[in-house]
């Protein structure tokens, strides 16, 4: 449990890079202090991406407690997604690229979500699920003889990337481009990836152009794949346009990649640091997996926050929120709220309420569309590691992504006894 007495809540600056660059223990102490003494507070925005046309906005309300996050998430008629979903100001010139359903309100959002869901027939979902096992085994088999390396590159990053690329019909030769574009888009504030607005905008534009061409191709020449199903799905006579598909492609590729990757990476780090928890899980893989996977997502909170914008004057707790104000829901903090998750900083796969975690969202119309796929990917990756590389350990500290949005790990070394693993 962090000691919060030493923290002065007025000094906590959630709108700065230096806050997010701190060690995780410091971040935890700050959020614990906010939950205790300033659960809903207004924070200024102090920085923006270098070269961005739109400067820092006026600031945002910060929600740190579990119940407040749930309350806002479940009232989309008051707390809109249309103004943008991260705490920073939207850049209007990028709206086409990022204007997918995640930044739309109902009824338009519901229509698009239904359209997309129509394409996920039991047959396509089953095919994707089968692919997860084959791909995970392939990665473990390829890594097995090496005895170690960067865990992110060997295991965590390629699995979600390959699955999304398979789903979206991206040929293997183009996977690297998709990987780099998504890294830049979600790593925008980290000098390792984008660091400037120009690099960020170019990545978004390239990805959008690529996706539009893919969508148009399947519109003209349908095949037996998900993109063709998406382009030809119909709700009340409406179909996705190639531009709508372009922004949906960016959403799926970004949302499906960076999140699951970091859940797998943090999961492995946690299992290395907590050998008792690893033993418990490995002793009863079948029985423990569902809760262990939820506990990883709770602890890791791969998406640190989502933002809404108030459509009318309203109150949350004691806070008077005005129409137009930005409201940030800190999933990271809600997932550590001690009233719901006692000793919330502890990694404990035996928690009775792990499923109450809000890593995939706190309810409402935008709840993660890929949650089941993510659960499947995390499950299968750990099953394969437990089976074939049971002694795998993380041997370096994680190089963390500098971001207020994604709790990312860029690199992290691992070691295991080299072996030979059969492919499926
Ligand atoms: C551990 C992995 C993942 C985490 C932590 C995660 C988290 C989230 C969160 C927090 C939201 C917003 C929820 C809200 O605003 O209420 C979201 C939305 C979304 N996620 Fe995920 N996600 C994960 C994996 C995936 C995967 C694998 C896919 C795709 C295959 C995906 C696709 C989406 C989409 C399309 C939305 C937007 C839904 C909408 O606006 O209706 N996610 N996710």
Tab-separated table of C-alpha atoms and ligand atoms in Angstrom:
chain	number	residue	atom	x	y	z
A	1	UNK	CA	0.000	0.000	0.000
A	2	UNK	CA	1.573	3.330	-0.957
A	3	UNK	CA	2.195	5.936	1.700
A	4	UNK	CA	0.063	8.841	0.616
A	5	UNK	CA	0.729	11.288	3.499
A	6	UNK	CA	3.917	12.515	1.844
A	7	UNK	CA	2.051	13.452	-1.342
A	8	UNK	CA	0.661	16.981	-1.745
A	9	UNK	CA	-2.269	16.610	-4.104
A	10	UNK	CA	-1.887	20.162	-5.445
A	11	UNK	CA	1.543	19.192	-6.777
A	12	UNK	CA	0.183	16.337	-8.907
A	13	UNK	CA	0.282	17.405	-12.542
A	14	UNK	CA	-1.476	14.764	-14.624
A	15	UNK	CA	-1.149	16.940	-17.745
A	16	UNK	CA	2.658	16.749	-17.937
A	17	UNK	CA	5.098	14.220	-19.393
A	18	UNK	CA	7.176	14.308	-16.241
A	19	UNK	CA	4.268	12.846	-14.259
A	20	UNK	CA	4.033	9.866	-16.629
A	21	UNK	CA	7.799	9.361	-16.747
A	22	UNK	CA	7.935	8.676	-12.971
A	23	UNK	CA	8.432	5.162	-11.581
A	24	UNK	CA	5.159	3.250	-11.210
A	25	UNK	CA	5.329	3.391	-7.414
A	26	UNK	CA	5.277	7.190	-7.564
A	27	UNK	CA	2.338	7.120	-9.966
A	28	UNK	CA	0.498	4.741	-7.646
A	29	UNK	CA	1.144	6.954	-4.638
A	30	UNK	CA	-0.177	9.994	-6.503
A	31	UNK	CA	-3.397	8.272	-7.597
A	32	UNK	CA	-3.930	6.786	-4.135
A	33	UNK	CA	-3.633	10.311	-2.683
A	34	UNK	CA	-6.088	11.651	-5.276
A	35	UNK	CA	-8.609	8.874	-4.549
A	36	UNK	CA	-8.321	9.676	-0.862
A	37	UNK	CA	-8.270	13.475	-0.861
A	38	UNK	CA	-9.292	14.805	-4.280
A	39	UNK	CA	-11.195	12.044	-6.100
A	40	UNK	CA	-12.640	14.493	-8.641
A	41	UNK	CA	-10.389	17.443	-9.403
A	42	UNK	CA	-9.697	19.846	-12.253
A	43	UNK	CA	-6.242	19.582	-13.828
A	44	UNK	CA	-4.631	21.950	-16.335
A	45	UNK	CA	-3.200	20.731	-19.635
A	46	UNK	CA	0.330	21.938	-19.783
A	47	UNK	CA	1.935	20.280	-22.771
A	48	UNK	CA	1.095	19.048	-26.230
A	49	UNK	CA	2.918	17.209	-29.000
A	50	UNK	CA	5.725	19.302	-30.498
A	51	UNK	CA	4.498	21.075	-33.640
A	52	UNK	CA	0.780	20.327	-33.106
A	53	UNK	CA	-1.445	23.052	-34.649
A	54	UNK	CA	-3.837	22.868	-31.687
A	55	UNK	CA	-2.142	23.888	-28.431
A	56	UNK	CA	-2.960	22.593	-24.944
A	57	UNK	CA	-6.667	22.758	-24.076
A	58	UNK	CA	-8.252	24.351	-21.002
A	59	UNK	CA	-7.821	21.315	-18.744
A	60	UNK	CA	-9.939	18.373	-17.658
A	61	UNK	CA	-11.819	16.857	-14.747
A	62	UNK	CA	-10.040	13.848	-13.374
A	63	UNK	CA	-12.058	10.901	-11.999
A	64	UNK	CA	-10.036	8.487	-9.900
A	65	UNK	CA	-12.601	6.387	-8.015
A	66	UNK	CA	-14.170	3.204	-9.353
A	67	UNK	CA	-17.822	4.206	-8.831
A	68	UNK	CA	-17.400	7.653	-10.427
A	69	UNK	CA	-15.720	6.142	-13.481
A	70	UNK	CA	-18.607	3.675	-13.853
A	71	UNK	CA	-21.201	6.416	-13.414
A	72	UNK	CA	-19.765	8.544	-16.207
A	73	UNK	CA	-19.085	5.615	-18.530
A	74	UNK	CA	-22.734	4.523	-18.279
A	75	UNK	CA	-24.286	7.895	-19.098
A	76	UNK	CA	-23.361	8.460	-22.743
A	77	UNK	CA	-26.307	10.830	-23.189
A	78	UNK	CA	-24.555	13.300	-20.845
A	79	UNK	CA	-20.897	12.324	-21.329
A	80	UNK	CA	-20.192	12.244	-25.042
A	81	UNK	CA	-17.378	10.519	-26.923
A	82	UNK	CA	-17.704	12.853	-29.891
A	83	UNK	CA	-15.226	15.440	-28.624
A	84	UNK	CA	-12.364	12.926	-28.534
A	85	UNK	CA	-11.299	10.088	-26.260
A	86	UNK	CA	-7.907	11.170	-24.940
A	87	UNK	CA	-7.294	14.018	-22.514
A	88	UNK	CA	-5.559	16.121	-25.195
A	89	UNK	CA	-7.363	18.384	-27.638
A	90	UNK	CA	-8.467	16.796	-30.904
A	91	UNK	CA	-6.534	17.931	-33.963
A	92	UNK	CA	-9.355	18.779	-36.450
A	93	UNK	CA	-7.218	18.043	-39.522
A	94	UNK	CA	-6.778	14.442	-38.332
A	95	UNK	CA	-10.489	13.862	-37.759
A	96	UNK	CA	-11.007	11.751	-40.901
A	97	UNK	CA	-8.319	9.305	-39.849
A	98	UNK	CA	-9.452	8.897	-36.274
A	99	UNK	CA	-13.187	9.561	-36.794
A	100	UNK	CA	-14.191	5.920	-36.228
A	101	UNK	CA	-17.070	4.733	-34.055
A	102	UNK	CA	-15.069	5.120	-30.844
A	103	UNK	CA	-15.431	8.918	-31.206
A	104	UNK	CA	-19.107	8.878	-32.212
A	105	UNK	CA	-22.244	8.885	-30.082
A	106	UNK	CA	-25.424	6.910	-30.675
A	107	UNK	CA	-27.377	6.599	-32.915
A	108	UNK	CA	-24.513	6.765	-35.454
A	109	UNK	CA	-22.175	4.790	-33.185
A	110	UNK	CA	-24.761	2.043	-32.614
A	111	UNK	CA	-25.375	1.714	-36.329
A	112	UNK	CA	-21.691	1.346	-37.150
A	113	UNK	CA	-21.104	-1.047	-34.263
A	114	UNK	CA	-23.998	-3.223	-35.436
A	115	UNK	CA	-22.646	-3.162	-38.964
A	116	UNK	CA	-19.251	-4.305	-37.769
A	117	UNK	CA	-20.735	-6.951	-35.493
A	118	UNK	CA	-22.676	-8.374	-38.433
A	119	UNK	CA	-19.366	-9.222	-40.076
A	120	UNK	CA	-18.228	-11.198	-37.008
A	121	UNK	CA	-20.267	-14.328	-37.723
A	122	UNK	CA	-19.679	-17.476	-35.606
A	123	UNK	CA	-17.713	-18.848	-38.559
A	124	UNK	CA	-15.311	-15.880	-38.784
A	125	UNK	CA	-14.876	-15.780	-34.982
A	126	UNK	CA	-14.086	-19.522	-34.873
A	127	UNK	CA	-11.559	-19.128	-37.688
A	128	UNK	CA	-9.838	-16.293	-35.784
A	129	UNK	CA	-9.774	-18.318	-32.565
A	130	UNK	CA	-8.160	-21.270	-34.320
A	131	UNK	CA	-5.535	-18.945	-35.803
A	132	UNK	CA	-4.575	-17.626	-32.343
A	133	UNK	CA	-3.399	-21.097	-31.241
A	134	UNK	CA	-1.470	-21.733	-34.471
A	135	UNK	CA	0.235	-18.338	-34.400
A	136	UNK	CA	1.119	-18.514	-30.694
A	137	UNK	CA	2.658	-21.972	-31.121
A	138	UNK	CA	4.622	-20.737	-34.144
A	139	UNK	CA	6.085	-17.842	-32.133
A	140	UNK	CA	7.020	-20.089	-29.208
A	141	UNK	CA	8.583	-22.609	-31.618
A	142	UNK	CA	10.607	-19.889	-33.368
A	143	UNK	CA	11.871	-18.441	-30.082
A	144	UNK	CA	12.510	-21.789	-28.343
A	145	UNK	CA	15.994	-22.473	-29.676
A	146	UNK	CA	17.293	-18.972	-28.853
A	147	UNK	CA	17.204	-19.246	-25.087
A	148	UNK	CA	16.114	-15.624	-24.708
A	149	UNK	CA	15.902	-12.131	-26.182
A	150	UNK	CA	13.467	-9.210	-26.115
A	151	UNK	CA	10.184	-10.655	-24.790
A	152	UNK	CA	8.156	-7.902	-26.486
A	153	UNK	CA	9.601	-8.644	-29.934
A	154	UNK	CA	9.586	-12.424	-29.558
A	155	UNK	CA	6.177	-13.009	-27.979
A	156	UNK	CA	4.004	-10.079	-26.922
A	157	UNK	CA	4.016	-7.804	-29.970
A	158	UNK	CA	3.758	-10.252	-32.890
A	159	UNK	CA	0.733	-12.277	-31.706
A	160	UNK	CA	-1.907	-9.491	-31.593
A	161	UNK	CA	-0.380	-7.890	-34.690
A	162	UNK	CA	-0.571	-11.085	-36.737
A	163	UNK	CA	-4.135	-11.793	-35.608
A	164	UNK	CA	-5.363	-8.310	-36.522
A	165	UNK	CA	-3.527	-8.467	-39.851
A	166	UNK	CA	-5.051	-11.897	-40.555
A	167	UNK	CA	-8.491	-10.513	-39.710
A	168	UNK	CA	-8.046	-7.466	-41.890
A	169	UNK	CA	-6.542	-9.317	-44.817
A	170	UNK	CA	-3.171	-7.544	-44.570
A	171	UNK	CA	-0.537	-9.599	-46.415
A	172	UNK	CA	2.494	-10.705	-44.341
A	173	UNK	CA	4.735	-8.397	-46.390
A	174	UNK	CA	2.801	-5.348	-45.112
A	175	UNK	CA	2.624	-6.373	-41.423
A	176	UNK	CA	5.758	-4.425	-40.587
A	177	UNK	CA	4.205	-1.190	-41.937
A	178	UNK	CA	1.070	-1.711	-39.825
A	179	UNK	CA	3.249	-2.430	-36.791
A	180	UNK	CA	5.240	0.758	-37.235
A	181	UNK	CA	2.193	2.944	-37.921
A	182	UNK	CA	0.424	1.716	-34.774
A	183	UNK	CA	3.595	2.181	-32.710
A	184	UNK	CA	3.843	5.786	-33.857
A	185	UNK	CA	0.145	6.534	-33.332
A	186	UNK	CA	-0.035	5.231	-29.770
A	187	UNK	CA	3.537	6.090	-28.884
A	188	UNK	CA	3.125	9.674	-30.107
A	189	UNK	CA	4.506	11.312	-26.973
A	190	UNK	CA	7.532	9.008	-26.738
A	191	UNK	CA	10.652	10.230	-28.569
A	192	UNK	CA	11.454	6.582	-29.514
A	193	UNK	CA	8.401	6.492	-31.798
A	194	UNK	CA	6.990	9.816	-32.982
A	195	UNK	CA	7.900	12.652	-30.663
A	196	UNK	CA	6.626	15.250	-33.146
A	197	UNK	CA	3.233	16.020	-34.630
A	198	UNK	CA	4.548	15.703	-38.190
A	199	UNK	CA	5.706	12.099	-37.794
A	200	UNK	CA	2.419	11.254	-36.061
A	201	UNK	CA	0.241	12.860	-38.780
A	202	UNK	CA	2.222	11.167	-41.576
A	203	UNK	CA	1.762	7.731	-39.980
A	204	UNK	CA	-1.990	8.297	-39.644
A	205	UNK	CA	-2.252	9.474	-43.253
A	206	UNK	CA	-0.274	6.523	-44.625
A	207	UNK	CA	-2.318	4.003	-42.697
A	208	UNK	CA	-5.597	5.601	-43.770
A	209	UNK	CA	-4.567	5.554	-47.444
A	210	UNK	CA	-3.505	1.925	-47.187
A	211	UNK	CA	-6.801	0.908	-45.561
A	212	UNK	CA	-8.981	2.827	-47.991
A	213	UNK	CA	-7.341	1.057	-50.911
A	214	UNK	CA	-7.864	-2.320	-49.207
A	215	UNK	CA	-11.554	-1.545	-48.532
A	216	UNK	CA	-12.156	-0.373	-52.096
A	217	UNK	CA	-10.507	-3.525	-53.449
A	218	UNK	CA	-12.806	-5.816	-51.411
A	219	UNK	CA	-15.816	-3.700	-52.376
A	220	UNK	CA	-15.015	-4.285	-56.048
A	221	UNK	CA	-13.693	-7.846	-55.724
A	222	UNK	CA	-15.206	-9.527	-52.643
A	223	UNK	CA	-13.446	-12.584	-51.198
A	224	UNK	CA	-14.156	-14.950	-48.311
A	225	UNK	CA	-12.653	-12.634	-45.685
A	226	UNK	CA	-13.654	-10.237	-42.940
A	227	UNK	CA	-12.885	-7.068	-44.894
A	228	UNK	CA	-15.173	-8.189	-47.735
A	229	UNK	CA	-17.871	-9.041	-45.160
A	230	UNK	CA	-17.386	-5.608	-43.571
A	231	UNK	CA	-17.557	-3.742	-46.853
A	232	UNK	CA	-20.716	-5.581	-47.925
A	233	UNK	CA	-22.517	-5.744	-44.554
A	234	UNK	CA	-25.765	-3.824	-44.566
A	235	UNK	CA	-27.774	-2.096	-41.820
A	236	UNK	CA	-31.036	-0.455	-43.022
A	237	UNK	CA	-29.587	-0.180	-46.507
A	238	UNK	CA	-26.375	1.482	-45.283
A	239	UNK	CA	-22.862	0.255	-45.804
A	240	UNK	CA	-19.424	1.391	-44.677
A	241	UNK	CA	-17.817	3.791	-47.123
A	242	UNK	CA	-14.116	3.205	-47.930
A	243	UNK	CA	-13.311	6.281	-45.769
A	244	UNK	CA	-15.320	4.901	-42.818
A	245	UNK	CA	-13.509	1.623	-43.315
A	246	UNK	CA	-10.202	3.532	-43.326
A	247	UNK	CA	-10.780	4.975	-39.866
A	248	UNK	CA	-12.213	1.675	-38.588
A	249	UNK	CA	-9.070	-0.095	-39.823
A	250	UNK	CA	-6.928	2.374	-37.860
A	251	UNK	CA	-9.098	1.818	-34.767
A	252	UNK	CA	-8.943	-1.987	-34.978
A	253	UNK	CA	-5.245	-2.095	-35.760
A	254	UNK	CA	-4.327	0.326	-32.981
A	255	UNK	CA	-6.830	-0.955	-30.384
A	256	UNK	CA	-6.148	-4.599	-31.131
A	257	UNK	CA	-2.385	-4.358	-31.132
A	258	UNK	CA	-0.970	-2.134	-28.477
A	259	UNK	CA	-3.362	-3.130	-25.723
A	260	UNK	CA	-3.067	-6.913	-25.836
A	261	UNK	CA	0.675	-6.679	-26.393
A	262	UNK	CA	1.100	-4.798	-23.143
A	263	UNK	CA	-1.206	-7.096	-21.205
A	264	UNK	CA	0.984	-10.064	-22.248
A	265	UNK	CA	4.222	-8.194	-21.449
A	266	UNK	CA	3.085	-6.987	-18.026
A	267	UNK	CA	1.667	-10.444	-17.323
A	268	UNK	CA	5.064	-12.060	-17.874
A	269	UNK	CA	6.804	-9.446	-15.756
A	270	UNK	CA	4.293	-9.979	-12.934
A	271	UNK	CA	4.706	-13.758	-13.080
A	272	UNK	CA	8.484	-13.363	-12.882
A	273	UNK	CA	8.223	-11.058	-9.870
A	274	UNK	CA	5.598	-13.208	-8.114
A	275	UNK	CA	6.725	-16.805	-8.372
A	276	UNK	CA	4.054	-17.909	-5.870
A	277	UNK	CA	1.324	-16.631	-8.191
A	278	UNK	CA	2.963	-18.321	-11.149
A	279	UNK	CA	3.100	-21.611	-9.269
A	280	UNK	CA	-0.575	-21.341	-8.316
A	281	UNK	CA	-1.521	-20.717	-11.942
A	282	UNK	CA	0.713	-23.424	-13.416
A	283	UNK	CA	-0.611	-25.967	-10.894
A	284	UNK	CA	-4.170	-25.462	-12.185
A	285	UNK	CA	-3.954	-23.850	-15.609
A	286	UNK	CA	-7.484	-24.802	-16.627
A	287	UNK	CA	-9.153	-23.629	-13.426
A	288	UNK	CA	-7.153	-20.464	-12.754
A	289	UNK	CA	-6.831	-18.996	-16.258
A	290	UNK	CA	-10.022	-16.891	-16.522
A	291	UNK	CA	-9.407	-14.992	-13.259
A	292	UNK	CA	-5.633	-14.777	-13.803
A	293	UNK	CA	-6.175	-13.135	-17.188
A	294	UNK	CA	-8.612	-10.603	-15.673
A	295	UNK	CA	-6.121	-9.894	-12.873
A	296	UNK	CA	-3.379	-9.200	-15.410
A	297	UNK	CA	-5.616	-6.725	-17.247
A	298	UNK	CA	-6.678	-5.106	-13.940
A	299	UNK	CA	-3.102	-4.680	-12.740
A	300	UNK	CA	-1.695	-3.646	-16.131
A	301	UNK	CA	-4.634	-1.413	-17.203
A	302	UNK	CA	-3.150	-1.281	-20.732
A	303	UNK	CA	-5.493	1.641	-21.539
A	304	UNK	CA	-4.816	4.105	-18.729
A	305	UNK	CA	-7.715	6.451	-19.426
A	306	UNK	CA	-10.586	7.374	-21.732
A	307	UNK	CA	-12.084	10.830	-21.959
A	308	UNK	CA	-15.654	12.096	-22.387
A	309	UNK	CA	-17.039	15.615	-22.889
A	310	UNK	CA	-20.047	16.869	-20.888
A	311	UNK	CA	-22.979	17.810	-23.121
A	312	UNK	CA	-24.815	19.707	-20.359
A	313	UNK	CA	-24.132	21.199	-16.928
A	314	UNK	CA	-24.088	18.327	-14.486
A	315	UNK	CA	-22.674	17.041	-11.195
A	316	UNK	CA	-20.515	14.073	-10.338
A	317	UNK	CA	-20.050	13.737	-6.590
A	318	UNK	CA	-19.366	17.281	-5.342
A	319	UNK	CA	-17.995	18.512	-8.652
A	320	UNK	CA	-19.999	20.967	-10.759
A	321	UNK	CA	-19.163	20.028	-14.320
A	322	UNK	CA	-20.080	22.529	-17.037
A	323	UNK	CA	-21.264	21.727	-20.559
A	324	UNK	CA	-18.188	21.405	-22.762
A	325	UNK	CA	-15.851	20.300	-19.937
A	326	UNK	CA	-13.590	17.339	-20.534
A	327	UNK	CA	-13.906	14.433	-18.095
A	328	UNK	CA	-11.124	11.854	-17.852
A	329	UNK	CA	-11.873	8.374	-16.473
A	330	UNK	CA	-8.665	6.895	-15.032
A	331	UNK	CA	-9.088	3.140	-15.423
A	332	UNK	CA	-5.603	2.733	-13.937
A	333	UNK	CA	-6.835	4.303	-10.720
A	334	UNK	CA	-10.319	2.730	-10.667
A	335	UNK	CA	-8.622	-0.672	-11.001
A	336	UNK	CA	-6.672	0.065	-7.818
A	337	UNK	CA	-9.554	1.567	-5.825
A	338	UNK	CA	-9.097	-0.009	-2.405
A	339	UNK	CA	-12.865	-0.016	-1.697
A	340	UNK	CA	-13.312	-2.520	-4.534
A	341	UNK	CA	-9.906	-4.225	-4.803
A	342	UNK	CA	-8.343	-4.476	-1.328
A	343	UNK	CA	-4.578	-3.968	-1.497
A	344	UNK	CA	-5.072	-3.104	-5.138
A	345	UNK	CA	-1.364	-2.778	-5.940
A	346	UNK	CA	-0.846	-6.449	-5.187
A	347	UNK	CA	-0.933	-8.928	-8.067
A	348	UNK	CA	-3.223	-11.701	-6.846
A	349	UNK	CA	-4.767	-14.209	-9.238
A	350	UNK	CA	-7.032	-15.525	-6.472
A	351	UNK	CA	-9.023	-12.278	-6.131
A	352	UNK	CA	-12.701	-13.182	-5.907
A	353	UNK	CA	-13.786	-10.146	-7.938
A	354	UNK	CA	-11.111	-9.924	-10.659
A	355	UNK	CA	-13.901	-9.803	-13.252
A	356	UNK	CA	-15.060	-6.463	-11.856
A	357	UNK	CA	-11.968	-4.797	-13.311
A	358	UNK	CA	-12.577	-1.945	-15.775
A	359	UNK	CA	-9.569	-2.383	-18.086
A	360	UNK	CA	-11.851	-2.959	-21.080
A	361	UNK	CA	-14.037	-0.010	-20.134
A	362	UNK	CA	-16.466	0.600	-17.291
A	363	UNK	CA	-19.673	-0.299	-19.148
A	364	UNK	CA	-21.778	1.618	-21.631
A	365	UNK	CA	-22.002	1.540	-25.406
A	366	UNK	CA	-18.266	1.697	-26.169
A	367	UNK	CA	-17.226	-1.299	-24.054
A	368	UNK	CA	-14.266	-2.957	-25.782
A	369	UNK	CA	-15.406	-4.823	-28.884
A	370	UNK	CA	-12.305	-6.998	-28.806
A	371	UNK	CA	-12.394	-8.067	-25.129
A	372	UNK	CA	-13.078	-11.740	-25.902
A	373	UNK	CA	-10.414	-11.868	-28.561
A	374	UNK	CA	-7.929	-10.221	-26.173
A	375	UNK	CA	-8.791	-12.754	-23.441
A	376	UNK	CA	-8.240	-15.557	-25.904
A	377	UNK	CA	-4.854	-14.196	-27.063
A	378	UNK	CA	-3.566	-13.686	-23.514
A	379	UNK	CA	-4.839	-17.128	-22.448
A	380	UNK	CA	-3.305	-18.996	-25.352
A	381	UNK	CA	0.044	-17.208	-25.121
A	382	UNK	CA	0.459	-18.101	-21.434
A	383	UNK	CA	-0.740	-21.676	-21.991
A	384	UNK	CA	1.905	-22.128	-24.679
A	385	UNK	CA	4.650	-20.540	-22.571
A	386	UNK	CA	3.736	-22.649	-19.493
A	387	UNK	CA	3.737	-25.797	-21.598
A	388	UNK	CA	6.918	-25.334	-23.635
A	389	UNK	CA	9.072	-22.740	-21.846
A	390	UNK	CA	8.023	-23.197	-18.210
A	391	UNK	CA	11.199	-21.607	-16.825
A	392	UNK	CA	10.909	-18.375	-18.866
A	393	UNK	CA	11.926	-15.377	-16.727
A	394	UNK	CA	12.113	-11.665	-17.394
A	395	UNK	CA	15.706	-10.614	-16.774
A	396	UNK	CA	15.666	-6.815	-17.245
A	397	UNK	CA	13.556	-3.917	-16.061
A	398	UNK	CA	10.881	-2.982	-18.623
A	399	UNK	CA	11.646	0.039	-20.848
A	400	UNK	CA	8.318	1.819	-20.344
A	401	UNK	CA	6.474	3.838	-22.989
A	402	UNK	CA	6.146	7.519	-22.131
A	403	UNK	CA	2.370	7.929	-22.340
A	404	UNK	CA	-0.663	8.980	-20.297
A	405	UNK	CA	-2.876	6.777	-22.477
A	406	UNK	CA	-1.163	3.410	-22.978
A	407	UNK	CA	0.668	1.573	-20.215
A	408	UNK	CA	3.254	0.234	-22.614
A	409	UNK	CA	6.482	-1.750	-22.455
A	410	UNK	CA	8.859	-1.118	-25.351
A	411	UNK	CA	11.556	-3.696	-24.545
A	412	UNK	CA	12.238	-6.258	-21.855
A	413	UNK	CA	14.780	-9.089	-21.886
A	414	UNK	CA	13.876	-12.673	-21.080
A	415	UNK	CA	15.750	-15.978	-20.695
A	416	UNK	CA	14.786	-19.676	-20.738
A	417	UNK	CA	16.381	-23.058	-21.365
A	418	UNK	CA	16.658	-23.542	-25.141
A	419	UNK	CA	14.488	-26.346	-26.489
A	420	UNK	CA	12.711	-27.610	-29.598
A	421	UNK	CA	8.969	-27.065	-29.926
A	422	UNK	CA	6.834	-28.690	-32.641
A	423	UNK	CA	4.706	-26.355	-34.787
A	424	UNK	CA	0.997	-27.120	-35.132
B	1	LIG	C1	-6.101	-6.275	-23.217
B	1	LIG	C2	-6.517	-5.799	-24.371
B	1	LIG	C3	-7.483	-4.666	-24.561
B	1	LIG	C4	-7.817	-3.648	-23.708
B	1	LIG	C5	-7.290	-3.387	-22.309
B	1	LIG	C6	-8.797	-2.814	-24.397
B	1	LIG	C7	-9.404	-1.689	-23.849
B	1	LIG	C8	-10.398	-0.954	-24.462
B	1	LIG	C9	-11.042	0.193	-23.864
B	1	LIG	C10	-10.731	0.771	-22.485
B	1	LIG	C11	-11.985	0.643	-24.739
B	1	LIG	C12	-12.921	1.838	-24.549
B	1	LIG	C13	-14.085	1.449	-23.682
B	1	LIG	C14	-15.047	2.573	-23.383
B	1	LIG	O1	-14.816	3.720	-23.812
B	1	LIG	O2	-16.068	2.317	-22.713
B	1	LIG	C15	-11.902	-0.201	-25.915
B	1	LIG	C16	-12.681	-0.031	-27.046
B	1	LIG	C17	-12.496	-0.765	-28.200
B	1	LIG	N1	-11.649	-1.851	-28.375
B	1	LIG	FE1	-10.428	-2.682	-26.978
B	1	LIG	N2	-9.025	-3.336	-25.650
B	1	LIG	C18	-8.251	-4.466	-25.792
B	1	LIG	C19	-8.187	-5.285	-26.908
B	1	LIG	C20	-8.866	-5.070	-28.087
B	1	LIG	C21	-8.774	-5.897	-29.260
B	1	LIG	C22	-7.932	-7.171	-29.399
B	1	LIG	C23	-9.574	-5.316	-30.219
B	1	LIG	C24	-9.864	-5.700	-31.642
B	1	LIG	C25	-9.818	-6.809	-32.184
B	1	LIG	C26	-10.195	-4.155	-29.627
B	1	LIG	C27	-11.079	-3.326	-30.265
B	1	LIG	C28	-11.768	-2.283	-29.687
B	1	LIG	C29	-12.743	-1.451	-30.387
B	1	LIG	C30	-13.164	-1.600	-31.842
B	1	LIG	C31	-13.211	-0.508	-29.456
B	1	LIG	C32	-14.243	0.602	-29.691
B	1	LIG	C33	-15.641	0.120	-29.371
B	1	LIG	C34	-16.711	1.167	-29.558
B	1	LIG	O3	-16.396	2.364	-29.633
B	1	LIG	O4	-17.877	0.788	-29.621
B	1	LIG	N3	-9.741	-4.039	-28.335
B	1	LIG	N4	-10.932	-1.182	-25.721
